[in-house]
XYZ file of C-alpha atoms in Angstrom:
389
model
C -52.046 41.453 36.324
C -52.565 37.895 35.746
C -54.760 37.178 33.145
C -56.815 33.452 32.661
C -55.647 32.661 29.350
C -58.767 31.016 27.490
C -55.898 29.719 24.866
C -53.094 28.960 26.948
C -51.310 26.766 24.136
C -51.335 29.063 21.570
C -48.400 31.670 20.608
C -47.071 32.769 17.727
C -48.891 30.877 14.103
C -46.301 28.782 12.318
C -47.320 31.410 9.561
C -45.612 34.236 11.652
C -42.688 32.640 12.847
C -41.333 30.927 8.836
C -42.626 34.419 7.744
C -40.112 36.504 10.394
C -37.358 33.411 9.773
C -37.756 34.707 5.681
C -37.224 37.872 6.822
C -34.232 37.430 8.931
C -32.311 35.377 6.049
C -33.984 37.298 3.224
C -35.050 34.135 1.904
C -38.189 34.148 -0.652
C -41.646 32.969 1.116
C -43.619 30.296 -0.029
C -44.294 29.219 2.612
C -47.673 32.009 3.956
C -50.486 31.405 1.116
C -50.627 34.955 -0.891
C -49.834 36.284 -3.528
C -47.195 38.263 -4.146
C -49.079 40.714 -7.032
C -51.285 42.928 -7.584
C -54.966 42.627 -7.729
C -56.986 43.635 -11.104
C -56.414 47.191 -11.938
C -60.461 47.513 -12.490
C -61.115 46.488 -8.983
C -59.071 48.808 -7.681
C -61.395 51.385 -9.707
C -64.433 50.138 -8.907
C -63.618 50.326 -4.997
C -62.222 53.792 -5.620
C -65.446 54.957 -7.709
C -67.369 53.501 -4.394
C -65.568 55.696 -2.112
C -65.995 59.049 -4.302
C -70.053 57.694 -4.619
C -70.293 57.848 -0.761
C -70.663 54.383 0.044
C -68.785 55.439 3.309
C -70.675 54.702 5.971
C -72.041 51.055 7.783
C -73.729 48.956 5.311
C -76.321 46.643 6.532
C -75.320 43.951 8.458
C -75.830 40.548 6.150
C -74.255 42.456 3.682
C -74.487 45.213 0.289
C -77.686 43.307 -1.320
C -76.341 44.188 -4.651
C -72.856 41.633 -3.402
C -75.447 38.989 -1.505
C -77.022 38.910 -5.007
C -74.108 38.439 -7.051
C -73.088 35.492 -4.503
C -76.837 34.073 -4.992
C -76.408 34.159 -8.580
C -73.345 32.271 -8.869
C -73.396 29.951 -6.726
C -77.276 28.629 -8.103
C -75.648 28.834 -11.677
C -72.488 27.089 -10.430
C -73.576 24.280 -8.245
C -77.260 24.489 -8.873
C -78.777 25.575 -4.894
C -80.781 28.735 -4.281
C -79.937 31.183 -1.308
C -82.541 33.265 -0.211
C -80.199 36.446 -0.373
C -82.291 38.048 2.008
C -81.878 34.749 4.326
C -79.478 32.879 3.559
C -76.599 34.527 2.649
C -74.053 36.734 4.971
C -71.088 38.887 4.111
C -68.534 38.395 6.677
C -64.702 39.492 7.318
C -62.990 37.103 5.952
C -63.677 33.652 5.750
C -61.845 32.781 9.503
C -64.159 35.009 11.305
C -67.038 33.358 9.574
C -65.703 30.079 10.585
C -65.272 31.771 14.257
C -68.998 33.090 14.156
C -70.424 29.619 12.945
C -68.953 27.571 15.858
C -69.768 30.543 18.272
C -73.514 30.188 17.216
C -73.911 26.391 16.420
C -71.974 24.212 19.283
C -71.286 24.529 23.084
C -70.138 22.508 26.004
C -70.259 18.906 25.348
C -70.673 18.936 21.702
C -68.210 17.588 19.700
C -66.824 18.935 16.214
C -64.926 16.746 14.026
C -62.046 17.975 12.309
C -59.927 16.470 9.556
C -56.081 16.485 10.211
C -53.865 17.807 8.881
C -56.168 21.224 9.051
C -56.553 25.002 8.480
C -55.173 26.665 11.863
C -58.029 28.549 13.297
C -60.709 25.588 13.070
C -59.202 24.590 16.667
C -58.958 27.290 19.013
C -62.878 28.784 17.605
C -63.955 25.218 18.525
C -62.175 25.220 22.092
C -63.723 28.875 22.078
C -67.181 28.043 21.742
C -67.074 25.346 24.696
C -67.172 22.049 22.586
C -64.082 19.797 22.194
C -62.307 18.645 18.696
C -61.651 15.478 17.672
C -59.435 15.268 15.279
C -59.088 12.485 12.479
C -56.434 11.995 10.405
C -56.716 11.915 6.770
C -54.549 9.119 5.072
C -51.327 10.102 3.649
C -49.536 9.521 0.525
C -48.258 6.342 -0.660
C -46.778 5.518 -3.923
C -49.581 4.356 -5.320
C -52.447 6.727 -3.928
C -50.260 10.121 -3.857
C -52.634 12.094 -2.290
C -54.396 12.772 0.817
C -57.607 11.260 1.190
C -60.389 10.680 3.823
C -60.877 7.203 5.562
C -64.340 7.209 5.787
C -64.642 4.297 7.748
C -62.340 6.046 10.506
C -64.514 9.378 10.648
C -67.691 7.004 11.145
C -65.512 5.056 13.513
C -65.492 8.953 15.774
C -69.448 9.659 15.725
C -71.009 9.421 18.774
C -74.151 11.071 19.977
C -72.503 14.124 21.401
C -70.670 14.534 17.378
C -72.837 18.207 16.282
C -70.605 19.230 13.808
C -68.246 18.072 11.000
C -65.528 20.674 9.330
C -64.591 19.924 6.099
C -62.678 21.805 3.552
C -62.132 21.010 -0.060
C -60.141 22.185 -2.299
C -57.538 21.305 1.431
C -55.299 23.600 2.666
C -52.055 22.139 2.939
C -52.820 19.649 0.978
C -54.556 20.640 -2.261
C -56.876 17.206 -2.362
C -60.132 17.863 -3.331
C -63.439 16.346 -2.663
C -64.934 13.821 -5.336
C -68.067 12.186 -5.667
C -67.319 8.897 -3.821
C -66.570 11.647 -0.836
C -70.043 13.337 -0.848
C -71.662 10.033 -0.725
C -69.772 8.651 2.078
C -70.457 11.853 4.037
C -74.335 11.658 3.405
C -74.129 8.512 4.556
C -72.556 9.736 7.858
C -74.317 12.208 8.629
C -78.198 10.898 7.520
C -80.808 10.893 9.856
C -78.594 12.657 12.296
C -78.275 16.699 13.550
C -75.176 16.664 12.420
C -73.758 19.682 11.219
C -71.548 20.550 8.404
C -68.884 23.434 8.269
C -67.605 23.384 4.721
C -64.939 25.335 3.603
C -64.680 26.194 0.386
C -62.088 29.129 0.330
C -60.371 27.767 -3.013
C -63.229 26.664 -4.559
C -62.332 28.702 -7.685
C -59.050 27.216 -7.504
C -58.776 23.557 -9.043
C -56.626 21.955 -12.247
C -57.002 19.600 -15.277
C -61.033 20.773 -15.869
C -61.894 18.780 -12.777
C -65.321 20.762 -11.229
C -65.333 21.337 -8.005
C -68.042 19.596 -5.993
C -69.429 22.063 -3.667
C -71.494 20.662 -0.388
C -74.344 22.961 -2.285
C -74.273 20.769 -5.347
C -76.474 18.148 -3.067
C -79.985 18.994 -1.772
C -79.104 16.849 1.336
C -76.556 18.101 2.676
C -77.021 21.343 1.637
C -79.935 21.812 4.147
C -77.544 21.085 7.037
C -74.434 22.797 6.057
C -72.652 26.675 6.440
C -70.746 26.706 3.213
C -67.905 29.400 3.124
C -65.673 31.294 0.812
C -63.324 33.843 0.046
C -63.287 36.944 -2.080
C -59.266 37.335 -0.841
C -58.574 33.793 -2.567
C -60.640 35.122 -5.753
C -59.790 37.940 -6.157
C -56.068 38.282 -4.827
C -57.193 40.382 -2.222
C -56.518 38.554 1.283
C -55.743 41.435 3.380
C -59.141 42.859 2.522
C -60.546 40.336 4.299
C -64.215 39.727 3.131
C -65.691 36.523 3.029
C -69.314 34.550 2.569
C -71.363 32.223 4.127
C -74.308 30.255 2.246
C -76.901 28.444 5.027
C -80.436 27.643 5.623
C -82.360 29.986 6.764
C -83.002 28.527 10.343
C -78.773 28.135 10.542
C -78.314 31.816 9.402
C -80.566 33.577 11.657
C -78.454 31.978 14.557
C -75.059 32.861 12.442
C -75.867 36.511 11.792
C -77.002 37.118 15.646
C -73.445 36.682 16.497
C -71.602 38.153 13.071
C -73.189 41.232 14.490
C -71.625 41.254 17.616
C -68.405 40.433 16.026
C -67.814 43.020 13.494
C -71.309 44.176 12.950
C -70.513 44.699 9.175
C -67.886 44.548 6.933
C -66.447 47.738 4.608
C -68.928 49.466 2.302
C -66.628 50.235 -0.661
C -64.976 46.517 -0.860
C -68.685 45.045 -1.050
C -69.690 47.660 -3.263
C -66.621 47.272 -5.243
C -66.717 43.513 -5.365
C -70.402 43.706 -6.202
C -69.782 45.532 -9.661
C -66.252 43.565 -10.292
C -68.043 40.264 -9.418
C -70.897 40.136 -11.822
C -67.966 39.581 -14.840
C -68.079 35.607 -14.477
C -64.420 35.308 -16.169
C -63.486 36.900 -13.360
C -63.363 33.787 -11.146
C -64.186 30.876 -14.070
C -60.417 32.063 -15.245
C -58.705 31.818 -11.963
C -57.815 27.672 -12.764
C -56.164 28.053 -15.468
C -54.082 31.126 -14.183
C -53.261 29.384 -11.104
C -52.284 26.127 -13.419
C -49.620 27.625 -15.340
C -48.063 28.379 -11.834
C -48.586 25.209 -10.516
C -46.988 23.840 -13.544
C -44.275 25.940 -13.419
C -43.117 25.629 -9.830
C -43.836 21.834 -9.927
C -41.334 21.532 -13.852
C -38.933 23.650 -11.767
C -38.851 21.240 -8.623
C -38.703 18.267 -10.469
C -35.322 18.893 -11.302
C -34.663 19.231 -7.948
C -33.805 16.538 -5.405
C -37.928 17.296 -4.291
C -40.555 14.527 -4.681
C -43.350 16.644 -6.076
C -47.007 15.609 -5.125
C -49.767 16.609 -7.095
C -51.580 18.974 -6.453
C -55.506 18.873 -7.986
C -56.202 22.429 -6.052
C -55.547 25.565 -4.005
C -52.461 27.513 -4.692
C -50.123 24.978 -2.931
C -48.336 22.130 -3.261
C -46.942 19.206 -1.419
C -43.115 18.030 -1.681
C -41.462 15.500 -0.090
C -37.661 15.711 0.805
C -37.037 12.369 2.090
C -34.206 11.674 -0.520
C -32.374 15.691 1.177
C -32.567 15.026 4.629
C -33.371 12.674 7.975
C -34.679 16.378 9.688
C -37.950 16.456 10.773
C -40.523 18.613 8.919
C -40.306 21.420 11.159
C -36.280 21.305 11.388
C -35.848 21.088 7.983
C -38.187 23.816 6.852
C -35.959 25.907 9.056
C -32.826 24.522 8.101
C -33.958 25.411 4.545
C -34.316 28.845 5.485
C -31.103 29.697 6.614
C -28.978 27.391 4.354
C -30.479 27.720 1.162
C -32.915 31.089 1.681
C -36.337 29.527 0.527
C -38.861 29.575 2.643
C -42.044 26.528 3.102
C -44.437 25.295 5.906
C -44.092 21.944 7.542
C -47.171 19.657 7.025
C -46.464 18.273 10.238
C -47.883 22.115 11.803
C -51.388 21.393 10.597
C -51.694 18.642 12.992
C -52.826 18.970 16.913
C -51.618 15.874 18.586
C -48.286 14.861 18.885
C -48.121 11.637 17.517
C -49.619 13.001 14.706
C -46.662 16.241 15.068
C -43.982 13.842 14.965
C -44.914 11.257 12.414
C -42.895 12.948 10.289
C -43.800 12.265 6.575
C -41.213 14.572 5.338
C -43.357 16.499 3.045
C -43.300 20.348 3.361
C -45.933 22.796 1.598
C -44.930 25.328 -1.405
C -47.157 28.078 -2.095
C -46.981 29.021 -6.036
C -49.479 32.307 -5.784
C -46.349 34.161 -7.038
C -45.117 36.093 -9.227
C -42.951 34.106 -12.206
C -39.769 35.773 -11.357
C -40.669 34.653 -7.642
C -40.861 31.092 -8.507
C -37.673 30.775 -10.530
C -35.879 32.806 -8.044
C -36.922 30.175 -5.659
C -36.207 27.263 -8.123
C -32.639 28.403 -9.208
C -31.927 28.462 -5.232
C -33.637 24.810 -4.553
C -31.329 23.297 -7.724
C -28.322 24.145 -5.686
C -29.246 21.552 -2.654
């Protein structure tokens, strides 16, 4: 039967395919962002002690309110906004199907959505999905003396047009690790005041920035704030991706629309894992600690690659970071992540697979993205291999 593909240019996820290549050369992975350990022995009891208390069945839709009130909590103590938990806050299935559920509900046909490049791999087909098109801006790369990404602010107002109805951003980046400083949220109030433009914030490794820098959520400013879904990720937290439960903070007026199609989507998301997350949440050290946890392994992959013939970037957040190979090889980013593979049996991600359009595909920076949420032995394994290039 033939079948009218809605997403006729997408196959396999670079994830999957560097992921199978890993497997085929038993080479070690960091290239797909997560962990390789355990989550906390006490969450695993508390979502165990939820089971055996009958928390079995659906829970209500937004969410367990005892979980919507832990997020309220945090995030007013953290970045200084109330949620309505009633309102204002939804519990969703991971953070990707709340991205999926806010462009289903918020855009259409005609609409545009900007998008930041390179970017997070599901933010384009939801957007083709939900009838509006992307247009995608680059962010500006590295240079010697600026070596990190950044926005060019100027560019993105540059894009804005009167069809523009939404703006994704996502802070601490993913592949990039940049993260969003004050200078940033003014520019972006600037763009977007006295507009209805939208703002899709992603803020899956919020918990996850170095050297005591804060991170600046979109809900740590009243104006922007009352125009933006801001969403997270208990997986990143809590080292639990495959459980897939996620959050979404919004006005009241944006939520109502958000939750009439989270509904239709997965109606609700598991009983014990909110219940379990609820209890387990509520400990603050729980996710104030995760920085310096993650820091040790960012400083321990990036000591280990510096003796390497790697150009390490830095890396202010998430649990990757950027390296650039120019000095191993002429291969573009996609070639040599391959070639590394086979030859030398570690496993990374091209940047180059976070961009959409071509030119932008085949710039080729030479910079390739390390995930360090691993275990010790994991990195050095990987380091001992990379010394040998």
């Amino acid at each position: 039967m033939q079948i009218n593909s809605k997403l006729p240019e997408v196959g396999l996820t670079i994830f999957t395919t560097m992921s199978k290549l890993a497997l085929e050369h038993q080479a070690i992975n960091l290239g797909q962002g997560f962990p390789d350990f355990n989550t906390d022995p006490k969450l695993q009891a508390l979502v165990t002690q939820a089971m055996a208390d009958g928390f079995n069945q659906y829970p209500y839709m937004p969410g367990v309110a005892e979980l919507r009130s832990v997020i309220g909590e945090k995030v007013e103590t953290l970045y200084g906004h109330h949620y309505n938990i009633d309102t204002e806050i939804t519990v969703t299935s991971g953070a990707t199907q709340a991205i999926m559920a806010i462009l289903l509900a918020s855009v259409g046909t005609g609409d545009e959505v900007i998008v930041l490049e390179p970017c997070y791999d599901c933010y384009l087909p939801a957007i083709k999905l939900s009838g509006a098109n992307a247009v995608c801006i680059p962010m500006q790369a590295p240079t010697q003396e600026i070596q990190t990404f950044r926005v060019d602010w100027d560019l993105v107002r540059s894009k804005v047009t009167s069809k523009t109805r939404m703006i994704i951003i996502n802070f601490p980046h993913n592949p990039t690790g940049a993260v969003m400083s004050k200078e940033d949220l003014d520019q972006l109030e600037l763009l977007v005041e006295n507009t209805n433009i939208m703002i899709l914030s992603d803020e899956v490794y919020e918990h996850i920035i170095f050297d005591d820098v804060p991170h600046l959520s979109i809900a740590t400013r009243p104006a922007l704030a009352e125009r933006s879904f801001v969403v997270s990720s208990f997986g990143k937290t809590t080292h639990t991706t495959g459980w897939k439960i996620g959050y979404v903070c919004a006005p009241k007026e944006m939520t109502t629309e958000l939750r009439k199609v989270h509904q239709f989507m997965v109606f609700t998301v598991p009983s014990i894992l909110q219940h379990g997350l609820a209890a387990y949440t509520k400990n603050s050290s729980t996710y104030l600690d995760l920085p310096a946890f993650y820091q040790a392994k960012r400083d321990r992959l990036t000591a280990g690659l510096s003796k390497t013939r790697f150009n390490v970037l830095p890396s202010p957040g998430t649990f990757f970071l950027l390296a650039d190979y120019s000095e191993i090889s002429e291969l573009s980013e996609a070639d040599f992540s391959i070639w590394l593979t086979k030859e030398h049996g570690v496993t990374v991600i091209p940047v180059s697979a976070f961009y959409a359009s071509p030119e932008a595909k085949n710039s080729n920076h030479k910079i390739v993205r390390f995930c360090f949420a691993k275990k010790e032995e994991t990195l050095d394994s990987a380091i001992d291999r990379l010394l040998k290039i």
